[in-house]
Tab-separated table of C-alpha atoms and ligand atoms in Angstrom:
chain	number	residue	atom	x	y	z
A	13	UNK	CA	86.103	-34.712	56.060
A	14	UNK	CA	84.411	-36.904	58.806
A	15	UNK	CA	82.630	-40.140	57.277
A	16	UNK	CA	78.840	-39.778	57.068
A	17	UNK	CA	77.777	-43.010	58.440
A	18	UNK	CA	73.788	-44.410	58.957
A	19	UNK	CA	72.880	-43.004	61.559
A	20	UNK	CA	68.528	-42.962	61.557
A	21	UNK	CA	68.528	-44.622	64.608
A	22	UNK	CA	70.896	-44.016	67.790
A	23	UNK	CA	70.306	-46.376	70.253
A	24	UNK	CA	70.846	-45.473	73.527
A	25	UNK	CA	72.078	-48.113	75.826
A	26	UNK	CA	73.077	-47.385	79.809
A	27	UNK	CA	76.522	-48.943	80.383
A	28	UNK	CA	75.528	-50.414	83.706
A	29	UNK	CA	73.469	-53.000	82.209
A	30	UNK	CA	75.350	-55.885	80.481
A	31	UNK	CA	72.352	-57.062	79.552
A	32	UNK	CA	70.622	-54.367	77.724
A	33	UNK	CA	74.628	-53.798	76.256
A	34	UNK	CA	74.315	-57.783	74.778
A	35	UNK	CA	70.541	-56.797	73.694
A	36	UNK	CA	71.468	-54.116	71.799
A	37	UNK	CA	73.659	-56.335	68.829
A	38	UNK	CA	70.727	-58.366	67.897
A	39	UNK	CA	68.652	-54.501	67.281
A	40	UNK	CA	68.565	-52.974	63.786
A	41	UNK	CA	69.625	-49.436	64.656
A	42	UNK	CA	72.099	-47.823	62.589
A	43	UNK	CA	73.943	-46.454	66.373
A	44	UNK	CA	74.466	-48.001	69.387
A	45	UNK	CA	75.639	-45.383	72.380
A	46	UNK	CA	76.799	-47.088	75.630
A	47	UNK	CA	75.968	-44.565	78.079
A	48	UNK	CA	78.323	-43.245	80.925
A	49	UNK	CA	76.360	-40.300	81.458
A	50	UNK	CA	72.617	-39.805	82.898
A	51	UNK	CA	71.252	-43.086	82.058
A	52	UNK	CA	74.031	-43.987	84.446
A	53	UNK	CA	73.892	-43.202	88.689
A	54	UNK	CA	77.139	-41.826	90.089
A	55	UNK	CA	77.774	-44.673	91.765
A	56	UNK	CA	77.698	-46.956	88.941
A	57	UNK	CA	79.749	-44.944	86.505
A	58	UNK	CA	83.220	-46.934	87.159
A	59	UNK	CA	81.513	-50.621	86.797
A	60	UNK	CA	79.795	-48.522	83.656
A	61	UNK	CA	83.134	-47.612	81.844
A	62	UNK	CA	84.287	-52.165	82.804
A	63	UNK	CA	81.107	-53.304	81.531
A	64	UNK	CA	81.323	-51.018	78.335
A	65	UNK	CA	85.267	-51.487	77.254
A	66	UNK	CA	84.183	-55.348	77.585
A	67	UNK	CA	81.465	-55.324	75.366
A	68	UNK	CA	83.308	-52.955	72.885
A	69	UNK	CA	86.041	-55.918	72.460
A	70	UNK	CA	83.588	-58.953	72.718
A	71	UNK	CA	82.586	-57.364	69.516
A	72	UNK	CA	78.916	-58.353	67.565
A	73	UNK	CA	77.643	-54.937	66.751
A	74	UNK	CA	79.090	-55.599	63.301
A	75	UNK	CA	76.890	-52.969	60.617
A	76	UNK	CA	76.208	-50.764	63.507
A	77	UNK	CA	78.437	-47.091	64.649
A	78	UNK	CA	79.745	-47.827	67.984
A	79	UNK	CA	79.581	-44.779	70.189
A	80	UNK	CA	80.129	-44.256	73.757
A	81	UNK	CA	78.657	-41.122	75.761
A	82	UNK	CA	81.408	-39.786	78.367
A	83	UNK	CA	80.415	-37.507	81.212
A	84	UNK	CA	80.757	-33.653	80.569
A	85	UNK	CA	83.658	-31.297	80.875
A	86	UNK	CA	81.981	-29.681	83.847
A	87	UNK	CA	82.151	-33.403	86.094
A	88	UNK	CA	85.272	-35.388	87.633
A	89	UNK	CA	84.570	-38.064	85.328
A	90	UNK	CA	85.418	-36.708	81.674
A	91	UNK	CA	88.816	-37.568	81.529
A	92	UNK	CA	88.782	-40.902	83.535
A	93	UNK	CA	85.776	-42.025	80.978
A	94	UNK	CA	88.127	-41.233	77.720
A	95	UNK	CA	91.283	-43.051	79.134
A	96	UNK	CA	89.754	-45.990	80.266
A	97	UNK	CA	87.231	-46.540	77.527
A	98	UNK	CA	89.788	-45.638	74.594
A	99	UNK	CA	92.550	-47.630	75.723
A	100	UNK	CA	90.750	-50.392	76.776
A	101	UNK	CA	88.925	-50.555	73.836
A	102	UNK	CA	89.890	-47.733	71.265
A	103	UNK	CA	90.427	-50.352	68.334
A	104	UNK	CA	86.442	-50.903	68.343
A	105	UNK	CA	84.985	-47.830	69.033
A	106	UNK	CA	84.227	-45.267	66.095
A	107	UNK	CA	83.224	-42.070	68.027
A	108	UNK	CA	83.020	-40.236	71.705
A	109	UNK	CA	79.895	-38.801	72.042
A	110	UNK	CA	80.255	-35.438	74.409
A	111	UNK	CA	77.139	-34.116	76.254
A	112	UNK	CA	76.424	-30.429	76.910
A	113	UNK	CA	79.071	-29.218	74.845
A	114	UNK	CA	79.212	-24.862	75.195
A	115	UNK	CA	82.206	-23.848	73.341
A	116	UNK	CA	84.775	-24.950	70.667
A	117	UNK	CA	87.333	-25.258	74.061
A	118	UNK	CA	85.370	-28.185	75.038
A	119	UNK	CA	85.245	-30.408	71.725
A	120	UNK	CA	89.430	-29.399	70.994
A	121	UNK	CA	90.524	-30.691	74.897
A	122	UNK	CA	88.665	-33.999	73.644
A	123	UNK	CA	90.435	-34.160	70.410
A	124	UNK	CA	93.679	-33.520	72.373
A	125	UNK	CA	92.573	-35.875	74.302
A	126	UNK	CA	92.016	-38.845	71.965
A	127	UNK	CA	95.001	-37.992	70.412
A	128	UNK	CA	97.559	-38.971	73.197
A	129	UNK	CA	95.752	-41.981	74.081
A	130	UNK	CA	95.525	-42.712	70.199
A	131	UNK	CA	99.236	-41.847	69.918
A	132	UNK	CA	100.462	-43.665	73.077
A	133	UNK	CA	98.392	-47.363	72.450
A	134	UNK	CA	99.826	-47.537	68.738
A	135	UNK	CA	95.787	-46.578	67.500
A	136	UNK	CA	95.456	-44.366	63.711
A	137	UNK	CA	95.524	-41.121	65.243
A	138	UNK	CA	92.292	-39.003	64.328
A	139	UNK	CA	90.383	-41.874	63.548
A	140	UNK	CA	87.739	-41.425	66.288
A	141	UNK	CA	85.054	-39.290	65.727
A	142	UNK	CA	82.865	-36.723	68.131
A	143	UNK	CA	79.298	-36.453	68.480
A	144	UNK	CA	78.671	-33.296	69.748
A	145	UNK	CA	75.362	-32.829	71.791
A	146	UNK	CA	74.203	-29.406	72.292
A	147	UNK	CA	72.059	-28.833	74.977
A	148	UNK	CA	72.027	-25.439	76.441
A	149	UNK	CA	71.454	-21.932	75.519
A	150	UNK	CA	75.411	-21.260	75.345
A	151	UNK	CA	75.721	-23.907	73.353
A	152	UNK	CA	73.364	-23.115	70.546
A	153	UNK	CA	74.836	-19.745	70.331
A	154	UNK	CA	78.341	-21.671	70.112
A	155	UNK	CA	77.157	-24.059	67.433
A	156	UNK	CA	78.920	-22.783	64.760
A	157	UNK	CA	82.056	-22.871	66.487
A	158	UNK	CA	81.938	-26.336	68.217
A	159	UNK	CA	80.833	-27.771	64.403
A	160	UNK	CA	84.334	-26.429	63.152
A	161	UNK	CA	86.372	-27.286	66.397
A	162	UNK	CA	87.977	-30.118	65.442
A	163	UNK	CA	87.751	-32.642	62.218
A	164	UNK	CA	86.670	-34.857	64.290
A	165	UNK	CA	83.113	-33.881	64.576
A	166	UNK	CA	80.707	-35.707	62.812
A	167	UNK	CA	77.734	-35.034	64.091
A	168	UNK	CA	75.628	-32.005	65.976
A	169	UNK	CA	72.860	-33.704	68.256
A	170	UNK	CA	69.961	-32.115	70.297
A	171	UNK	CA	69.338	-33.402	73.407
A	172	UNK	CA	65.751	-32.044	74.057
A	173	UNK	CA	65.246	-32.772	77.538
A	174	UNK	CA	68.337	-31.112	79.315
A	175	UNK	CA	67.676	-28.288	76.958
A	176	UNK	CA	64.426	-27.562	78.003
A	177	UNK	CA	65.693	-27.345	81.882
A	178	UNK	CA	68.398	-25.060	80.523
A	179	UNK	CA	66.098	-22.322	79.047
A	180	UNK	CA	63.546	-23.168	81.324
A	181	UNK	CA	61.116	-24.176	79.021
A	182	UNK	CA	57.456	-24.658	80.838
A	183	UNK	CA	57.282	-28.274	79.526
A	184	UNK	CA	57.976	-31.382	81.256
A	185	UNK	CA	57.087	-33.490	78.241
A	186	UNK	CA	60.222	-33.655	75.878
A	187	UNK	CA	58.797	-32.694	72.144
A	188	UNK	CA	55.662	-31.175	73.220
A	189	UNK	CA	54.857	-28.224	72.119
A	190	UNK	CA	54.450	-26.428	76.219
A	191	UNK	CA	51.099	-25.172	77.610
A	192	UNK	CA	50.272	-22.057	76.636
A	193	UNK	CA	52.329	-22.207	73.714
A	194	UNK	CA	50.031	-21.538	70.181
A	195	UNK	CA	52.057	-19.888	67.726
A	196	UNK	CA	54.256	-22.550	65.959
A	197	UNK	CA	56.475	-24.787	66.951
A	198	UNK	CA	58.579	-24.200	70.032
A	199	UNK	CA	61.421	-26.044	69.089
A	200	UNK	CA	61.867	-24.719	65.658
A	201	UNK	CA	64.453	-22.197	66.178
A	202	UNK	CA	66.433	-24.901	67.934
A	203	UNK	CA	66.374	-27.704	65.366
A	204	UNK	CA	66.737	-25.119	62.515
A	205	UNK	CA	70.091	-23.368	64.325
A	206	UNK	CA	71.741	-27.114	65.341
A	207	UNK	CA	71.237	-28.211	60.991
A	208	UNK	CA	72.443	-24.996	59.324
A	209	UNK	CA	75.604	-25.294	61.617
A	210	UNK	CA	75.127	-29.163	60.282
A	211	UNK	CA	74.995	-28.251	56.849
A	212	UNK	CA	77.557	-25.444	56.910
A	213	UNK	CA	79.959	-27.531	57.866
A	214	UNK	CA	78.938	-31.090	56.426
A	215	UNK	CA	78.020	-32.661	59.836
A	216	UNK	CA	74.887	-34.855	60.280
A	217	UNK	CA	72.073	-33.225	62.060
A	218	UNK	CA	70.356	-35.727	64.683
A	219	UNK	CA	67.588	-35.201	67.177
A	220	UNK	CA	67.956	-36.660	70.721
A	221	UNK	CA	65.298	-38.639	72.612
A	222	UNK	CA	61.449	-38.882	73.210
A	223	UNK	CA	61.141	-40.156	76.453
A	224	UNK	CA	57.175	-41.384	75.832
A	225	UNK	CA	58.428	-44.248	74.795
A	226	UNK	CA	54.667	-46.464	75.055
A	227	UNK	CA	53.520	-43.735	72.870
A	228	UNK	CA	55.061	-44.647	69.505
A	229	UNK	CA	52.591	-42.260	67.408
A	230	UNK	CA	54.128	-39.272	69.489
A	231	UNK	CA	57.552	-40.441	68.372
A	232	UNK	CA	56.501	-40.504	64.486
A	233	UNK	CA	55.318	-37.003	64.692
A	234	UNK	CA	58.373	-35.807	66.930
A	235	UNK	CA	60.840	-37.443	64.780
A	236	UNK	CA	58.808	-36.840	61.246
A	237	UNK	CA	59.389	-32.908	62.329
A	238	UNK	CA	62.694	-33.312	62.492
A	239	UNK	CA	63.230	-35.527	59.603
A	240	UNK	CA	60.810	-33.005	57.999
A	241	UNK	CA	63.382	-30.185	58.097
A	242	UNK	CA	66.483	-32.389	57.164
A	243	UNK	CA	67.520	-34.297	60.326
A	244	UNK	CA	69.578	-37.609	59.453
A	245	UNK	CA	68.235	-39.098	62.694
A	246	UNK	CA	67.094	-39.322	65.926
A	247	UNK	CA	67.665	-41.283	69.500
A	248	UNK	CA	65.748	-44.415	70.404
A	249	UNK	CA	65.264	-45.011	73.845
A	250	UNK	CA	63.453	-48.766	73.720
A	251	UNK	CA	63.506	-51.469	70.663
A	252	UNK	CA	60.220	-50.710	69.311
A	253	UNK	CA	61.644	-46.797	68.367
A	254	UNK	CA	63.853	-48.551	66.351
A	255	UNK	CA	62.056	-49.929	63.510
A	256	UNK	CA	60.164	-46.183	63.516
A	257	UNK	CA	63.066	-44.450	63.451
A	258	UNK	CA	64.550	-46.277	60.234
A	259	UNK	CA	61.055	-45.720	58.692
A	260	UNK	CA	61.107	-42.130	59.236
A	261	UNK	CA	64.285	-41.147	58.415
A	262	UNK	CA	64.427	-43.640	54.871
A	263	UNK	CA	62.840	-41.203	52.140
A	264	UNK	CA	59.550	-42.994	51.059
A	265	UNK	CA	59.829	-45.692	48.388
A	266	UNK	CA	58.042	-43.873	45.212
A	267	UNK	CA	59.993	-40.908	46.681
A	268	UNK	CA	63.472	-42.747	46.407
A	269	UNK	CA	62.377	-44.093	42.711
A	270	UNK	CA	61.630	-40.750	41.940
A	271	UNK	CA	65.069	-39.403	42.851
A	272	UNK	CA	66.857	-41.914	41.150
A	273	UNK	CA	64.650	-41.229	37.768
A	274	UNK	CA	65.621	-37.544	38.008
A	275	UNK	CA	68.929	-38.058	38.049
A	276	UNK	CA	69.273	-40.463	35.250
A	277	UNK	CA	66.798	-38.165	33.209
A	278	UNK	CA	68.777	-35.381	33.981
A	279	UNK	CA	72.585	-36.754	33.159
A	280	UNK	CA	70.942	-38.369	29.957
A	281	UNK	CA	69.098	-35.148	28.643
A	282	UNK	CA	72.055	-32.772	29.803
A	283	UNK	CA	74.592	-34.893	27.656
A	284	UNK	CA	74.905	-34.107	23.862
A	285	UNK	CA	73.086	-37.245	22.862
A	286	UNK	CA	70.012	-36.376	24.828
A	287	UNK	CA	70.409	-32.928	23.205
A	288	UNK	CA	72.599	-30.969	25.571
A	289	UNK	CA	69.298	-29.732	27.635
A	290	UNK	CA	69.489	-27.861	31.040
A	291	UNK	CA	65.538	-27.596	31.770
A	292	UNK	CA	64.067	-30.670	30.709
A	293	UNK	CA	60.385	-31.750	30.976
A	294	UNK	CA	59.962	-35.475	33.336
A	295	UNK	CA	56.178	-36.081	32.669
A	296	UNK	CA	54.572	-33.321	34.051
A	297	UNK	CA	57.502	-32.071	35.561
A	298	UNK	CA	59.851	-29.361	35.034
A	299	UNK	CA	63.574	-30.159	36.191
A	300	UNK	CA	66.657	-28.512	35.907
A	301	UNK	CA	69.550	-28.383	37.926
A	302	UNK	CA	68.187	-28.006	41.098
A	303	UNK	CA	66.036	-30.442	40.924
A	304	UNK	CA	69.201	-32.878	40.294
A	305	UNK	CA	70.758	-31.211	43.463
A	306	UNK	CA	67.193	-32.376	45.732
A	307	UNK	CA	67.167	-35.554	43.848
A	308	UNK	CA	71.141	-36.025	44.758
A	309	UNK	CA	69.709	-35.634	48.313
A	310	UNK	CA	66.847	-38.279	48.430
A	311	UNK	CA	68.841	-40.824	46.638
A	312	UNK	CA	72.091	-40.422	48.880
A	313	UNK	CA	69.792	-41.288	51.864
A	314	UNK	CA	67.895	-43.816	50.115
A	315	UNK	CA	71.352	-45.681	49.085
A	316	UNK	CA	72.210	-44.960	52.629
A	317	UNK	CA	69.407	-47.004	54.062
A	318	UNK	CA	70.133	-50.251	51.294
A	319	UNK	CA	66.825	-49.471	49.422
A	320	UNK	CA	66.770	-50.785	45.584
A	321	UNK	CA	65.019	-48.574	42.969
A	322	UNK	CA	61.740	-50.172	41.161
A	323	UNK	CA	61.660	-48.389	37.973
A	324	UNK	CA	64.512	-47.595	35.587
A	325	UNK	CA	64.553	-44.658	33.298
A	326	UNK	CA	63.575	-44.866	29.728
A	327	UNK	CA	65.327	-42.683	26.771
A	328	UNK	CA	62.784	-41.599	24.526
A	329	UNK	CA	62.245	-43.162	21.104
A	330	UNK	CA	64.860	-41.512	18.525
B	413	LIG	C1	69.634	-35.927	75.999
B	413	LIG	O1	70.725	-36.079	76.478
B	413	LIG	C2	68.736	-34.896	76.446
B	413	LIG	O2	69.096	-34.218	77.411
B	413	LIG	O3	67.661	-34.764	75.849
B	414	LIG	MG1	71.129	-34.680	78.069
């Protein structure tokens, strides 16, 4: 199974800027992403893939998953982005992200891929991941499909914004619900389809970018919708995303305390000395198994994000 790794926050970082590329290791996000892809002109994209390898094997983004973003399948530059980035720097890289991915073809001719390169440089073959970013109509209805391509994939992203041009969305404002829209939310369906693939197939669910990025209350509620349903995390565009996106995708502390409580309630009342129990009263609560399996949930990502309980379970007096 791929590893789950922190991933609230996925920075996003153009390749064609050293600078922002040295920037990024002082930044608490749980991802960096050197872009090759749109955050990247044309011209730019072979200084992009130099600038990137280098900074890969300079190193300091210790604590952090190290992703790069290669061009699509549908481009010249796929391939050209995978060799050169992988063997100049496959030893400190963890995973190829792959944009607009629309069927299971597309994520196996990566693996394939990374395998010869892997293979021929004397790397641990399989040991790169794939982020997979779903982005158009084809492939949502694919999701399934690309989640099980290859063992490789660890994570299903949205990416919002070329999305939105895909199904030709009337919204130029990436998160917001479009004009004339007043029955729900209009990206629902989408986030809900991208994490049941997730969860079918133990991949992390994370939301792509909002592009406001002055407007840091937009960004709470965009990314508290997603974290809402189950999301692990979401892009950050600028630093001051960063710090949000930690906060909103770390489970609350008294929530976190909570969890923890359960679960030590639970495996001490279930066990013959706490009398062997399945549906137990916590203070005014009732819990039972289930309740272990949501608590098993909050405390992971709690854990996850280094938090440290405050209160401790108490056996009742004998
Ligand atoms: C990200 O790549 C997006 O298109 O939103
Ligand atoms: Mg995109």
């Amino acid at each position: 199974m791929a590893p789950q790794r922190a991933r609230r926050s996925n920075l996003a970082v153009p390749g064609s800027s050293p600078k922002m590329l040295e920037k990024a290791k002082g930044l608490p996000a749980d991802q960096v992403f050197m872009d090759i892809e749109d955050a990247v002109a044309p011209i730019a994209k072979p200084e992009a893939r130099k600038n990137i390898v280098a900074a890969l094997n300079e190193g300091g983004y210790e604590g952090k998953t190290r992703v790069v973003r290669v061009n699509d399948w549908t481009t010249q530059w796929t391939y050209a982005d995978v060799v050169e980035v992988v063997e100049g720097a496959g030893a400190n890289l963890d995973c190829i992200m792959l944009p607009k991915v629309q069927t299971a073809d597309q994520v196996v001719a990566l693996d394939l891929l990374l395998t010869q390169i892997e293979k021929s440089n004397g790397l641990e073959v399989g040991r790169i991941g794939i982020e997979a970013q779903i982005e158009n109509a084809l492939g949502l209805i694919n999701v399934d499909a690309i989640a099980q391509a290859s063992p490789r994939v660890e994570t299903i992203i949205f990416g919002p914004a070329d999305f939105m041009a895909s199904i030709n969305m009337k919204s130029l404002v990436v998160g917001e619900q479009p004009p004339g829209y007043d029955v729900g939310d209009a990206y629902h369906y989408i986030l809900m389809r991208i994490l049941m693939a997730a969860r079918a197939y133990d991949k992390q669910a994370i939301d792509g970018p909002y592009l406001a990025i002055k407007d840091l209350d937009g960004y709470r509620r965009v990314a508290g919708r997603s974290a809402a349903l189950g999301f692990d995390g979401k892009w950050v565009l600028h630093p001051d995303q960063v710090a949000a996106a930690n906060e909103v995708f770390s489970p609350k502390q008294e929530d976190y305390d909570h969890a923890e409580l359960i679960l030590d309630a639970y495996d001490y009342y279930t066990s013959a000395a706490g009398g062997a129990k399945g549906a137990v009263m916590l203070g005014d609560e009732m819990i039972d198994e289930a309740s272990r399996k949501m608590a098993i949930v909050i405390a992971a990502k709690g854990r996850a994000a280094g938090m440290q309980r405050t209160r401790a379970f108490e056996k009742p007096e004998a």
